[in-house]
XYZ file of C-alpha atoms in Angstrom:
755
model
C -36.835 123.872 159.238
C -35.995 124.363 162.922
C -34.414 121.991 165.447
C -36.537 119.926 167.817
C -35.667 122.186 170.784
C -36.723 125.270 168.893
C -40.013 123.777 167.839
C -40.770 122.735 171.343
C -40.003 126.187 172.793
C -42.219 127.780 170.075
C -45.064 125.470 170.964
C -44.774 126.403 174.644
C -44.639 129.979 173.846
C -47.765 129.690 171.709
C -49.662 127.748 174.390
C -48.683 130.384 176.940
C -49.845 133.213 174.621
C -53.317 131.674 173.920
C -55.459 131.226 177.079
C -57.661 128.282 176.704
C -60.246 129.891 179.074
C -60.965 132.582 176.483
C -62.631 129.947 174.318
C -64.957 128.516 176.889
C -68.468 129.807 176.640
C -71.214 129.258 179.339
C -72.988 125.955 178.676
C -76.402 127.640 178.895
C -75.631 129.448 175.631
C -75.000 126.334 173.677
C -71.206 126.836 173.035
C -69.393 124.579 175.563
C -66.277 122.708 176.088
C -65.499 119.255 174.745
C -64.084 118.368 171.407
C -64.250 122.007 170.290
C -61.819 122.997 173.043
C -59.132 120.178 173.436
C -57.108 120.051 176.613
C -53.676 121.820 176.544
C -51.771 118.492 176.884
C -53.653 116.988 173.930
C -52.721 120.120 171.812
C -49.158 119.776 172.906
C -49.165 116.058 171.893
C -50.593 116.901 168.435
C -48.180 119.772 167.709
C -45.165 117.643 168.818
C -45.450 115.459 165.707
C -46.170 118.485 163.290
C -43.396 119.942 161.275
C -44.513 123.572 161.443
C -42.590 126.699 160.945
C -43.353 130.491 160.843
C -43.945 130.582 157.026
C -46.180 127.542 156.962
C -49.698 127.461 155.391
C -52.091 125.447 157.490
C -55.569 124.073 156.931
C -57.455 123.258 160.255
C -60.618 121.092 159.915
C -62.906 120.894 162.903
C -62.041 124.309 164.316
C -64.697 124.234 167.081
C -64.573 127.361 169.086
C -61.143 128.344 167.714
C -58.759 127.492 170.495
C -56.506 125.185 168.496
C -56.860 127.388 165.423
C -55.481 130.301 167.625
C -52.458 128.306 168.626
C -51.804 127.382 164.995
C -52.065 130.942 163.835
C -49.251 131.992 166.312
C -47.020 129.292 164.947
C -47.659 129.777 161.246
C -48.071 132.333 158.426
C -51.672 131.610 157.699
C -54.487 129.337 158.915
C -57.650 128.500 156.980
C -60.137 126.885 159.510
C -63.319 124.885 158.614
C -66.091 124.295 161.148
C -69.453 122.673 160.495
C -71.699 124.403 163.206
C -72.683 127.972 162.232
C -72.765 128.995 165.916
C -69.244 127.877 166.532
C -68.092 129.574 163.403
C -69.441 132.927 164.665
C -67.980 132.374 167.981
C -64.495 131.437 166.616
C -64.443 134.402 164.432
C -65.346 136.822 167.234
C -62.613 135.371 169.593
C -59.885 135.398 166.933
C -60.644 138.921 166.050
C -60.588 140.023 169.676
C -57.161 138.466 170.115
C -55.855 140.359 167.000
C -55.077 137.218 165.030
C -55.649 138.410 161.536
C -53.797 135.640 159.679
C -56.909 133.409 160.073
C -59.925 132.695 157.960
C -62.871 130.740 159.534
C -65.257 129.096 156.937
C -68.481 127.195 157.462
C -68.541 123.615 156.040
C -67.913 119.898 156.713
C -64.275 120.032 155.658
C -64.338 116.725 153.813
C -63.319 118.344 150.583
C -60.750 120.658 152.248
C -60.144 124.115 150.827
C -58.446 123.679 147.427
C -58.751 127.370 146.520
C -56.414 128.272 149.409
C -53.854 125.353 148.977
C -51.485 123.755 148.766
C -50.942 123.464 152.511
C -47.877 122.582 154.459
C -49.959 121.137 157.224
C -53.527 119.791 157.278
C -54.815 119.148 160.752
C -58.180 117.317 161.254
C -59.070 117.723 164.912
C -62.288 115.634 164.858
C -62.466 111.758 164.603
C -65.806 112.200 162.713
C -63.904 113.072 159.506
C -61.901 110.457 157.664
C -58.877 111.203 155.485
C -60.422 111.932 152.030
C -58.164 111.620 148.830
C -59.064 115.210 148.048
C -57.295 116.282 151.230
C -54.066 114.502 150.463
C -54.019 116.128 146.967
C -54.028 119.498 148.705
C -50.762 118.833 150.544
C -47.658 120.607 149.460
C -44.594 118.434 148.627
C -43.441 116.820 151.782
C -46.540 118.357 153.424
C -48.188 116.652 156.351
C -51.794 115.615 157.170
C -52.347 114.964 160.983
C -55.639 113.350 162.009
C -57.399 111.250 164.629
C -58.573 107.743 163.684
C -60.523 105.064 165.607
C -58.394 102.482 167.386
C -59.023 99.430 169.459
C -61.002 99.418 172.755
C -63.011 102.526 171.724
C -59.896 104.669 171.856
C -58.370 107.088 169.211
C -55.052 107.137 167.567
C -52.999 110.052 166.468
C -51.973 109.435 162.886
C -49.722 111.393 160.420
C -49.545 111.124 156.678
C -46.598 112.591 154.769
C -46.921 113.473 151.074
C -44.316 111.357 149.074
C -45.457 112.732 145.666
C -46.838 110.658 142.896
C -50.172 110.453 144.790
C -48.586 108.505 147.564
C -48.453 109.202 151.281
C -46.544 107.482 154.204
C -48.697 106.779 157.255
C -47.368 106.536 160.764
C -49.122 106.044 164.143
C -48.198 108.161 167.165
C -50.158 106.578 170.087
C -53.445 107.026 171.682
C -54.925 110.381 172.148
C -57.684 111.791 174.424
C -59.317 114.674 172.529
C -61.617 115.656 175.554
C -60.807 116.573 179.050
C -61.366 113.963 181.679
C -64.932 113.758 182.824
C -64.364 115.558 186.027
C -62.533 118.490 184.400
C -65.387 118.877 181.898
C -67.825 119.381 184.746
C -65.829 122.437 185.812
C -65.913 123.802 182.288
C -69.651 123.176 181.933
C -70.222 125.190 185.034
C -71.578 122.314 187.241
C -68.840 122.614 189.861
C -66.058 124.766 191.057
C -62.403 123.591 191.237
C -62.780 123.537 194.993
C -65.737 121.209 194.929
C -63.960 119.084 192.305
C -61.080 118.695 194.652
C -63.378 117.772 197.578
C -65.084 115.180 195.312
C -61.774 113.686 194.275
C -60.837 113.273 197.974
C -64.169 111.665 198.777
C -64.159 109.281 195.798
C -60.662 108.086 196.796
C -61.702 107.420 200.348
C -65.038 105.791 199.384
C -63.536 103.960 196.287
C -66.279 105.519 194.112
C -66.556 107.445 190.972
C -65.676 111.267 191.199
C -68.762 112.186 189.290
C -70.971 110.269 191.738
C -69.432 112.303 194.596
C -69.904 115.550 192.683
C -73.582 114.814 192.203
C -73.991 114.077 195.953
C -72.159 117.275 197.039
C -74.055 119.568 194.618
C -77.456 117.740 194.641
C -77.280 117.688 190.782
C -79.777 116.313 188.378
C -77.912 113.268 187.073
C -79.916 113.363 183.720
C -78.859 116.870 183.078
C -75.263 116.211 183.921
C -75.062 113.080 181.830
C -76.855 114.668 178.938
C -74.138 117.375 178.809
C -71.306 114.750 179.128
C -72.844 112.710 176.249
C -72.804 115.790 174.015
C -69.186 116.569 174.846
C -67.883 113.150 174.260
C -70.038 112.552 171.193
C -71.702 109.605 172.820
C -75.339 108.511 172.737
C -77.160 108.856 176.103
C -79.274 105.822 176.498
C -81.639 104.417 179.291
C -82.237 101.192 180.833
C -85.702 100.747 179.271
C -84.228 100.929 175.807
C -81.058 98.770 176.476
C -83.132 95.924 178.069
C -84.931 95.254 174.911
C -81.769 94.074 173.192
C -79.593 92.709 176.014
C -77.855 89.344 175.571
C -77.030 88.032 179.073
C -74.558 85.555 177.699
C -72.181 88.323 176.687
C -72.391 89.759 180.230
C -71.519 86.301 181.526
C -68.364 86.132 179.422
C -66.648 88.619 181.907
C -65.650 88.870 185.392
C -68.313 90.681 187.381
C -65.612 92.195 189.575
C -63.967 93.677 186.545
C -67.090 94.993 184.997
C -68.274 96.551 188.336
C -64.909 98.201 188.907
C -64.949 99.735 185.510
C -68.610 100.572 185.632
C -69.357 98.977 182.272
C -71.876 96.383 180.971
C -71.343 94.688 177.629
C -74.873 94.290 176.358
C -75.262 92.716 172.831
C -73.624 92.373 169.346
C -75.011 94.597 166.657
C -73.505 93.631 163.283
C -69.716 94.333 163.543
C -70.197 96.283 166.784
C -70.411 95.258 170.427
C -72.639 97.687 172.322
C -71.317 98.593 175.875
C -73.075 100.641 178.562
C -70.881 102.834 180.784
C -71.355 105.467 183.485
C -68.030 107.111 182.655
C -66.981 108.304 179.130
C -63.362 107.439 180.106
C -63.968 103.836 180.913
C -61.212 101.530 179.681
C -62.218 98.864 177.232
C -59.026 96.897 176.838
C -60.245 93.660 178.333
C -63.617 93.927 176.389
C -61.587 94.270 173.243
C -59.551 91.234 173.978
C -62.569 89.028 174.335
C -64.153 90.410 171.194
C -61.070 91.322 168.993
C -62.978 91.513 165.756
C -65.705 93.926 166.931
C -65.750 97.664 167.139
C -66.919 98.864 170.573
C -69.942 101.152 170.550
C -70.332 103.008 173.897
C -73.642 103.949 175.296
C -73.485 106.431 178.273
C -76.106 105.823 181.047
C -76.720 107.282 184.500
C -75.668 105.364 187.672
C -79.333 104.562 188.497
C -79.865 103.138 184.976
C -76.580 101.187 185.207
C -77.816 99.445 188.306
C -81.257 98.792 186.724
C -79.508 97.058 183.769
C -77.100 95.157 185.921
C -79.844 93.854 188.238
C -82.056 92.763 185.287
C -79.230 90.833 183.597
C -78.224 89.298 186.954
C -81.751 88.140 187.536
C -81.921 86.523 184.186
C -78.596 84.644 184.707
C -79.578 83.374 188.000
C -82.922 82.020 186.733
C -84.360 79.427 189.057
C -81.042 78.633 190.732
C -80.939 80.935 193.667
C -80.615 80.417 197.393
C -83.407 81.276 199.961
C -82.710 84.534 201.566
C -82.540 84.605 205.355
C -84.272 87.248 207.549
C -80.785 88.739 208.087
C -80.191 88.949 204.356
C -83.519 90.675 203.873
C -83.906 93.081 206.729
C -84.116 96.678 205.922
C -80.687 98.528 205.437
C -82.188 101.956 205.979
C -80.357 105.040 204.759
C -76.997 103.739 205.638
C -76.865 101.378 202.618
C -77.061 102.909 199.124
C -78.564 100.660 196.532
C -76.391 102.168 193.837
C -73.187 101.280 195.816
C -74.114 97.845 196.632
C -71.665 95.205 195.278
C -73.811 93.311 192.864
C -71.441 90.305 193.148
C -72.412 89.897 196.819
C -76.158 89.638 196.210
C -76.910 86.028 196.666
C -80.735 86.151 197.117
C -82.582 86.685 193.883
C -85.600 87.943 195.594
C -83.818 90.601 197.500
C -82.231 91.695 194.201
C -85.716 91.653 192.556
C -87.105 93.999 195.281
C -84.186 96.402 195.034
C -84.352 96.418 191.325
C -88.108 97.406 191.595
C -87.126 100.303 193.826
C -84.415 101.370 191.335
C -86.996 101.292 188.479
C -89.369 103.360 190.396
C -86.876 105.982 191.352
C -85.495 106.182 187.720
C -89.017 106.604 186.395
C -89.941 109.267 188.910
C -92.752 106.935 190.226
C -94.748 107.845 193.214
C -96.078 104.277 193.877
C -95.216 100.591 192.996
C -98.182 98.145 192.620
C -97.689 94.468 192.849
C -100.715 92.406 192.150
C -101.276 88.571 191.746
C -104.037 87.138 189.371
C -104.296 83.429 189.582
C -101.294 82.471 187.375
C -99.777 85.763 186.540
C -98.089 88.652 188.348
C -98.608 92.217 187.400
C -96.111 94.997 188.307
C -97.003 98.637 187.716
C -95.678 102.036 188.536
C -97.670 105.149 188.979
C -95.974 107.958 187.010
C -97.444 111.444 186.945
C -100.779 109.990 188.205
C -100.957 107.207 185.624
C -100.328 103.545 186.201
C -97.686 101.896 183.664
C -97.002 98.236 183.310
C -93.384 96.994 183.711
C -93.177 94.163 181.202
C -89.641 93.171 181.755
C -90.382 91.589 185.154
C -91.237 87.845 184.693
C -92.304 86.801 188.197
C -93.843 83.406 188.893
C -96.629 83.165 191.587
C -94.271 81.183 193.835
C -91.544 83.879 193.467
C -94.152 86.463 194.102
C -95.090 85.125 197.439
C -91.319 85.216 198.417
C -91.023 88.744 197.202
C -94.056 89.691 199.517
C -92.040 88.228 202.392
C -89.033 90.277 201.530
C -91.180 93.489 201.403
C -92.868 92.673 204.710
C -89.588 92.074 206.514
C -88.166 95.270 205.095
C -91.212 97.068 206.493
C -91.261 95.165 209.806
C -94.607 93.477 209.042
C -95.653 90.006 210.200
C -94.865 87.618 207.425
C -97.087 84.990 208.859
C -100.167 87.238 208.721
C -101.780 86.781 205.409
C -105.581 87.365 206.243
C -105.530 90.971 207.528
C -104.362 94.256 205.827
C -101.007 95.378 207.162
C -99.210 98.734 206.866
C -95.571 99.516 207.583
C -92.591 101.724 206.663
C -89.050 101.344 205.428
C -86.179 103.547 204.301
C -83.854 103.312 201.236
C -81.174 105.386 199.762
C -80.365 105.564 196.027
C -77.347 107.562 195.306
C -77.798 110.918 196.960
C -81.480 110.562 197.444
C -83.296 109.161 200.469
C -86.780 107.718 200.349
C -89.212 106.808 203.066
C -91.359 103.873 201.889
C -94.981 103.498 203.001
C -96.039 99.821 202.420
C -99.588 98.593 202.370
C -100.418 94.926 202.168
C -103.947 93.980 201.207
C -105.337 90.391 201.163
C -107.252 89.523 197.907
C -108.651 86.594 196.094
C -105.561 84.951 194.842
C -102.969 86.318 197.376
C -101.709 89.596 198.931
C -101.532 92.736 196.856
C -98.813 95.375 197.748
C -98.609 99.186 197.174
C -95.392 100.913 198.021
C -95.399 104.710 198.131
C -92.080 106.453 197.616
C -91.597 109.744 199.508
C -88.346 111.478 198.711
C -86.825 113.007 201.753
C -84.114 115.385 200.302
C -85.710 116.521 197.170
C -86.120 120.344 196.859
C -89.394 121.683 198.172
C -91.753 123.525 195.877
C -92.483 127.155 196.630
C -95.953 128.704 196.096
C -94.572 130.439 192.959
C -93.708 126.896 191.567
C -97.041 125.269 192.288
C -98.631 126.599 189.125
C -101.488 128.298 190.935
C -103.253 131.175 189.043
C -101.830 134.429 190.340
C -105.208 135.408 191.926
C -105.345 132.061 194.084
C -101.562 132.337 194.859
C -102.171 136.015 196.169
C -105.142 134.685 198.245
C -103.186 131.822 199.663
C -100.396 134.036 200.891
C -102.753 136.428 202.492
C -104.502 133.594 204.373
C -101.191 132.455 205.902
C -100.703 135.928 207.458
C -104.258 135.918 209.142
C -104.253 136.163 212.923
C -106.475 132.993 213.357
C -108.793 130.667 211.487
C -108.998 127.369 209.649
C -107.588 126.783 206.206
C -108.341 123.426 204.396
C -106.699 121.920 201.337
C -108.873 119.057 200.142
C -108.851 116.438 197.469
C -108.326 112.660 196.973
C -105.151 110.765 197.974
C -102.172 111.676 195.739
C -103.593 115.039 194.671
C -100.722 117.154 196.068
C -102.335 118.468 199.279
C -99.221 118.019 201.253
C -97.103 119.743 198.658
C -99.468 122.775 198.696
C -99.384 123.027 202.496
C -95.532 122.582 202.570
C -95.224 125.440 200.108
C -97.120 127.599 202.510
C -94.942 126.280 205.439
C -91.770 127.423 203.535
C -93.189 130.967 203.341
C -93.921 130.877 206.986
C -90.574 129.551 207.893
C -88.955 132.700 206.577
C -90.933 134.840 209.069
C -88.825 134.594 212.286
C -91.456 136.347 214.379
C -94.004 133.330 214.160
C -93.649 129.884 215.546
C -94.979 126.964 213.434
C -95.661 123.458 214.634
C -96.827 120.537 212.566
C -98.286 117.045 213.418
C -98.088 114.697 210.493
C -98.395 110.988 209.540
C -95.822 110.570 208.298
C -93.500 113.632 208.050
C -93.062 113.508 204.296
C -90.596 116.508 203.979
C -88.243 117.992 206.481
C -88.531 121.753 206.557
C -85.945 124.020 208.201
C -87.184 126.255 211.139
C -90.522 124.381 211.396
C -91.120 122.254 214.490
C -92.335 118.826 213.039
C -93.934 116.015 214.995
C -95.240 112.656 213.869
C -98.201 110.936 215.473
C -97.649 107.550 217.071
C -101.052 105.692 217.169
C -99.383 102.523 218.535
C -98.559 104.392 221.781
C -101.696 106.427 221.906
C -100.447 109.686 220.452
C -102.916 110.799 217.904
C -103.624 113.997 215.931
C -106.133 115.186 218.602
C -103.546 114.441 221.379
C -100.853 116.479 219.529
C -103.317 119.330 219.027
C -104.144 119.535 222.775
C -100.496 119.641 223.682
C -99.543 122.098 220.819
C -101.763 124.993 222.185
C -99.403 125.020 225.272
C -96.313 125.453 223.137
C -97.312 129.006 222.242
C -97.456 128.471 218.438
C -98.770 130.975 215.842
C -99.463 128.501 213.260
C -100.442 124.722 213.582
C -100.491 122.291 210.718
C -102.538 119.145 211.233
C -101.668 116.468 208.660
C -105.250 115.312 208.214
C -108.640 115.659 209.847
C -110.008 112.141 210.132
C -112.447 112.156 212.966
C -114.633 114.082 215.175
C -112.040 114.629 217.970
C -109.291 116.023 215.514
C -111.797 118.273 213.840
C -112.992 119.618 217.287
C -109.485 120.304 218.473
C -108.566 122.030 215.124
C -111.609 124.430 215.593
C -110.642 124.999 219.265
C -107.055 125.880 218.290
C -108.396 128.472 215.739
C -110.744 129.889 218.363
C -107.820 130.483 220.710
C -105.992 132.709 218.205
C -104.067 130.256 215.875
C -103.972 129.750 212.211
C -104.689 126.059 211.591
C -103.830 124.448 208.298
C -105.117 120.922 207.416
C -106.299 118.534 204.845
C -109.478 116.496 204.196
C -110.443 113.850 201.775
C -113.305 115.010 199.775
C -114.175 116.040 196.123
C -114.505 119.701 195.960
C -114.347 122.974 198.143
C -118.088 123.049 199.046
C -118.037 119.271 199.771
C -115.496 119.943 202.483
C -118.166 121.690 204.474
C -120.500 118.674 204.236
C -117.566 116.359 205.257
C -117.069 118.371 208.513
C -120.791 118.197 209.132
C -120.396 114.399 208.798
C -117.784 114.466 211.522
C -120.383 116.179 213.850
C -118.809 119.565 213.800
C -121.174 122.140 215.058
C -122.275 124.538 212.200
C -121.803 127.736 214.070
C -118.271 126.746 215.126
C -117.464 125.901 211.498
C -119.110 129.109 210.128
C -117.098 131.380 212.493
C -113.700 129.649 212.104
C -113.473 128.375 208.444
C -111.481 130.961 206.394
C -111.087 129.286 203.036
C -111.052 125.884 201.228
C -108.743 124.958 198.385
C -109.771 121.705 196.500
C -107.224 120.385 194.017
C -106.306 117.766 191.497
C -103.204 117.052 189.619
C -103.042 117.303 185.860
C -100.250 116.140 183.606
C -97.979 119.035 182.438
C -97.150 119.395 178.789
C -93.453 118.685 178.082
C -92.026 122.233 177.206
C -89.528 120.766 174.838
C -92.005 119.236 172.310
C -95.110 121.497 172.954
C -97.069 122.346 169.750
C -100.592 123.591 168.995
C -103.006 120.614 168.840
C -106.413 119.802 167.351
C -109.155 119.527 170.069
C -111.556 116.578 170.527
C -114.989 117.731 169.435
C -116.596 115.555 172.126
C -114.552 117.432 174.884
C -115.326 120.775 173.370
C -119.033 119.973 173.245
C -118.992 119.186 176.945
C -116.956 122.331 177.843
C -118.867 124.736 175.784
C -122.543 123.472 175.136
C -123.410 126.741 173.420
C -120.370 127.094 171.172
C -116.586 127.324 171.289
C -115.239 130.711 171.961
C -113.506 132.545 169.111
C -109.783 132.084 169.068
C -109.739 129.301 171.581
C -106.701 127.049 171.184
C -104.919 124.252 173.122
C -101.626 122.615 173.017
C -100.136 119.161 173.502
C -96.665 117.551 173.500
C -95.588 115.441 170.379
C -93.164 113.305 172.415
C -89.293 113.760 172.752
C -86.307 112.487 174.564
C -86.984 114.726 177.502
C -90.363 113.248 178.232
C -89.752 109.656 177.006
C -92.014 110.131 174.104
C -95.108 110.655 176.227
C -95.586 114.371 175.496
C -95.880 115.154 179.143
C -93.543 115.521 182.055
C -94.514 116.327 185.700
C -97.727 117.447 187.015
C -99.548 120.705 187.707
C -102.180 121.543 190.311
C -105.727 122.465 189.138
C -107.271 124.275 192.101
C -110.790 125.288 193.175
C -110.695 128.123 195.606
C -113.639 129.136 198.100
C -113.170 132.068 200.427
C -115.813 132.520 202.976
C -117.865 135.794 203.303
C -120.706 136.729 205.508
C -123.425 135.289 203.251
C -121.635 131.899 203.083
C -121.066 131.895 206.816
C -124.849 132.379 207.551
C -125.634 129.587 205.143
C -123.184 127.235 206.876
C -124.475 128.183 210.218
C -127.951 127.140 209.047
C -126.608 123.876 207.769
C -127.716 124.596 204.232
C -127.763 121.507 201.906
C -124.632 121.135 199.864
C -126.419 121.911 196.476
C -127.801 125.248 197.624
C -124.489 126.025 199.289
C -122.502 125.532 196.037
C -125.014 127.789 194.133
C -124.534 130.446 196.804
C -120.673 129.884 196.585
C -120.716 130.448 192.803
C -122.593 133.667 193.345
C -119.971 134.624 195.861
C -116.918 134.234 193.637
C -115.997 130.550 193.845
C -113.038 129.934 191.511
C -114.000 126.467 190.180
C -111.664 123.747 189.140
C -113.110 124.054 185.592
C -111.950 127.851 185.556
C -108.452 126.752 186.671
C -108.087 123.994 184.287
C -109.158 126.070 181.228
C -106.649 128.738 182.263
C -103.891 126.098 182.187
C -105.111 124.877 178.821
C -105.056 128.254 177.082
C -101.704 128.996 178.633
C -100.258 125.784 177.149
C -99.613 124.203 180.449
C -101.829 121.116 180.316
C -103.408 119.157 177.424
C -107.256 119.528 176.936
C -107.534 115.700 177.242
C -106.784 115.989 180.981
C -110.082 117.776 181.745
C -112.366 114.732 181.591
C -109.919 112.935 183.876
C -109.985 115.583 186.640
C -113.551 117.044 186.223
C -116.775 115.061 186.732
C -119.194 115.197 183.801
C -121.557 117.712 185.570
C -118.718 120.139 186.120
C -117.337 120.218 182.553
C -120.012 122.779 181.367
C -120.375 126.306 183.023
C -122.381 126.103 186.284
C -123.155 129.717 186.281
C -123.027 132.793 184.085
C -119.567 134.361 184.196
C -117.779 131.071 184.232
C -115.444 130.231 181.261
C -117.987 130.430 178.340
C -118.396 131.978 175.019
C -118.724 135.715 175.220
């Protein structure tokens, strides 16, 4: 045996020889940092208690990507390594071979039974807490041999433990302090490729100044998807990633009430409920300390559940509301008034919220943001209140809100004050706006209050202000329509319309076109919108102000004197705006706008209803795109699906084409079990030709005009929808929802039908 100084110097030499970075693989390939690549200080802590010499024979269980195995091979004569994951086994073998470490053997297996054929071993090292010490492993130790492992300790921490073989099937056990087998959360983000060391340094500085979490600052700086980040962190730390909806089904508010709110908020932890011998605790940081939690529940094992900051605040708000119950003070107008973008709901001190209704309103907003909702619906029916979110176009009830009619009326007042509406007016509809910030995301809120039989109903639309804009390529348009759209934007003059009902993605389609135009420095683009939903660089954007007499038509009249090349009008609502849009196109501008109508041909009739002259419309209208949004199949659980015979009978009255197939999602963690995630545009495209212009100038009835449009190459919504179905993008069950019954079957020969 060597002296302590000699062992220490050999360990330092081995660590200097083996570069930890050589064992870190890009996270996209599935072999990533974490328990498979322990930090250098952790390796140093483990080896310091091992009696290892150049002639030692070592068994390493839980080899991971091979970093610790490589260090052991430098220090000993031979290392037998065992790893459960085949991908890591292959990776470790490749790395060890590249480094010329021929005294190692990497096997695939769980390691519980060891490797008796290669024993006895002078040292057995178990570098994963998931494997307990099995008697078979102790039997494979040489006399005076050591087994070093990691065992669960108090407060959800791990202890470094050593067993020494004393002979006669006996082993002496000693503990050597707590050990962290994973890098701290912020360091792991560098290894996962989410941030660079420079960004991490900046985030640490901001976190210290703002008294916030480093990971929160990183997500703000990098505009990262928090779910993606936390999913990777959960995998690295071996923790389950949960969500507010799941946890709130089991929460016990009395446990939360047992602790200081200041302590829980500082540590970003929430004790939730007891499950058998375990206490379930939610946390936003895998490295949260659980010492005080353990002191209050000394006989319980702490089971950590990792959640995102948004879900953390949702759970906190829900428990806080339950504890407050009926005993809450009345909020003053000062308490309630809109904080705007300067105040982040995720950073609010929950201990300072002393108005339950304000907390309820903010919890609703957090739920909506977390569920990717576009709208919040609040409705009062005699003796019950209904709360719903519109997610991917479908309304979903939120059952965990128990609001009495009296509380509901107070909540409406909170919403009105936030939106600068008159709280005394309950007889007339009102519309207003507010702003809110959740983490790094900013939202404009469009609030509409409508009187009804039992009280006022409210709809709040959430418009994300700093979300990434969608390009034309990402819209999901068929390639042919996308090509036509790009060409339209480069025309010298004319009117282009995008039509559909409210919430059909018209603004998103137009903004995708504006992004393309913004890249052309030779053209000037001006928009007038109500409101400005997305800010676009290099585009001059203006908002209408009806309250001071500045309407769409007023803006159009002033725009033509600004020497623009392209003008976007948010919506054509009246004769005056329609007239100014046509005049602008006649004077050499491309005009983009939207209309509320059902299909591309119906847009022509809608303009006739606004008293547009047929000849002017025929000469200036270039094309019309009508669209609906269909639910997109979750790519993570997509599988071939059986089709509904009734839907097939409507789609193909003369028989289903040979080889026709469709797909659906079975439901998974990525889509919350729904089988769908996000939405996709289903588009009808009408490009005018000479024959159609003649028909429009004659004010041809809409039925005849559609028949003529089909003959002229109208790409119908049915065609687009079926293309998405056979490409596995949308489920066939979406078609009856977006297509009227008379449009399900082919309207003309040549449409999607049996050959």
